[in-house]
Amino acid sequence: MSTCTKHPLENPISNTKSTLIHQEGAVLKTDANLDRLKRLYQVSHQAEFLYLQAEADTLLCQLETEIKGRRLAHTY
């Protein structure tokens, strides 16, 4: 049975391409899934930020409209 161990010098948090070393067969495999997950995480947070930014812009427009309406009401 093939067992996988992490390379002893590898830090999976700081290394974007972690490598698994199979003890039998000496097969090296780069972990493309980790890179893919990191990209998805970044895209997800970017989309969330853009959504929240649009929501804030909408609320600011509503406030400006309300303030202008109140100013007009006080002038008449």
Coordinates of C-alpha atoms in Angstrom, one line a residue:
M1 CA 0.0 0.0 0.0
S2 CA 1.3 3.4 -0.9
T3 CA 1.5 5.9 1.9
C4 CA 1.8 9.7 1.4
T5 CA 3.8 12.0 3.6
K6 CA 4.3 15.7 3.4
H7 CA 7.8 16.9 2.6
P8 CA 9.4 17.8 5.9
L9 CA 10.6 21.3 4.7
E10 CA 7.3 22.3 3.2
N11 CA 4.9 24.8 4.8
P12 CA 1.5 24.3 3.2
I13 CA 0.3 27.7 4.2
S14 CA 3.1 29.7 2.6
N15 CA 3.7 27.4 -0.3
T16 CA 1.2 27.8 -3.0
K17 CA 2.0 24.4 -4.6
S18 CA 2.3 21.8 -1.9
T19 CA 3.9 18.6 -3.1
L20 CA 3.0 15.1 -1.9
I21 CA 5.8 12.5 -2.0
H22 CA 4.7 8.9 -2.4
Q23 CA 7.1 6.6 -0.6
E24 CA 6.6 3.8 -3.1
G25 CA 7.4 4.9 -6.7
A26 CA 8.7 8.3 -5.8
V27 CA 5.8 10.0 -7.6
L28 CA 5.7 13.8 -7.2
K29 CA 2.3 15.5 -7.5
T30 CA 1.7 19.2 -7.4
D31 CA -1.5 20.2 -5.7
A32 CA -3.4 22.2 -8.3
N33 CA -6.5 21.9 -6.2
L34 CA -5.1 24.1 -3.5
D35 CA -4.3 26.8 -6.1
R36 CA -7.8 26.4 -7.5
L37 CA -9.4 26.7 -4.0
K38 CA -7.3 29.8 -3.3
R39 CA -8.5 31.5 -6.5
L40 CA -12.1 30.6 -5.8
Y41 CA -11.8 32.0 -2.3
Q42 CA -10.3 35.3 -3.7
V43 CA -13.0 35.6 -6.4
S44 CA -15.7 34.9 -3.8
H45 CA -14.5 37.6 -1.5
Q46 CA -14.1 40.0 -4.4
A47 CA -17.7 39.4 -5.5
E48 CA -18.9 39.8 -2.0
F49 CA -17.0 43.1 -1.7
L50 CA -18.4 44.4 -5.0
Y51 CA -21.9 43.4 -3.9
L52 CA -21.5 45.2 -0.5
Q53 CA -20.1 48.3 -2.3
A54 CA -23.1 48.4 -4.7
E55 CA -25.4 48.1 -1.7
A56 CA -23.6 50.9 0.1
D57 CA -23.9 53.1 -3.0
T58 CA -27.6 52.4 -3.3
L59 CA -28.1 53.4 0.4
L60 CA -26.1 56.6 -0.1
C61 CA -28.3 57.5 -3.1
Q62 CA -31.4 56.9 -1.1
L63 CA -30.1 59.1 1.7
E64 CA -29.2 61.9 -0.7
T65 CA -32.7 61.7 -2.2
E66 CA -34.3 61.8 1.2
I67 CA -32.2 64.8 2.3
K68 CA -33.0 66.7 -0.9
G69 CA -36.7 65.9 -0.5
R70 CA -36.6 67.2 3.1
R71 CA -34.8 70.4 2.0
L72 CA -37.3 71.1 -0.7
A73 CA -40.2 70.5 1.8
H74 CA -38.7 73.1 4.2
T75 CA -38.2 75.7 1.5
Y76 CA -41.9 75.7 0.6

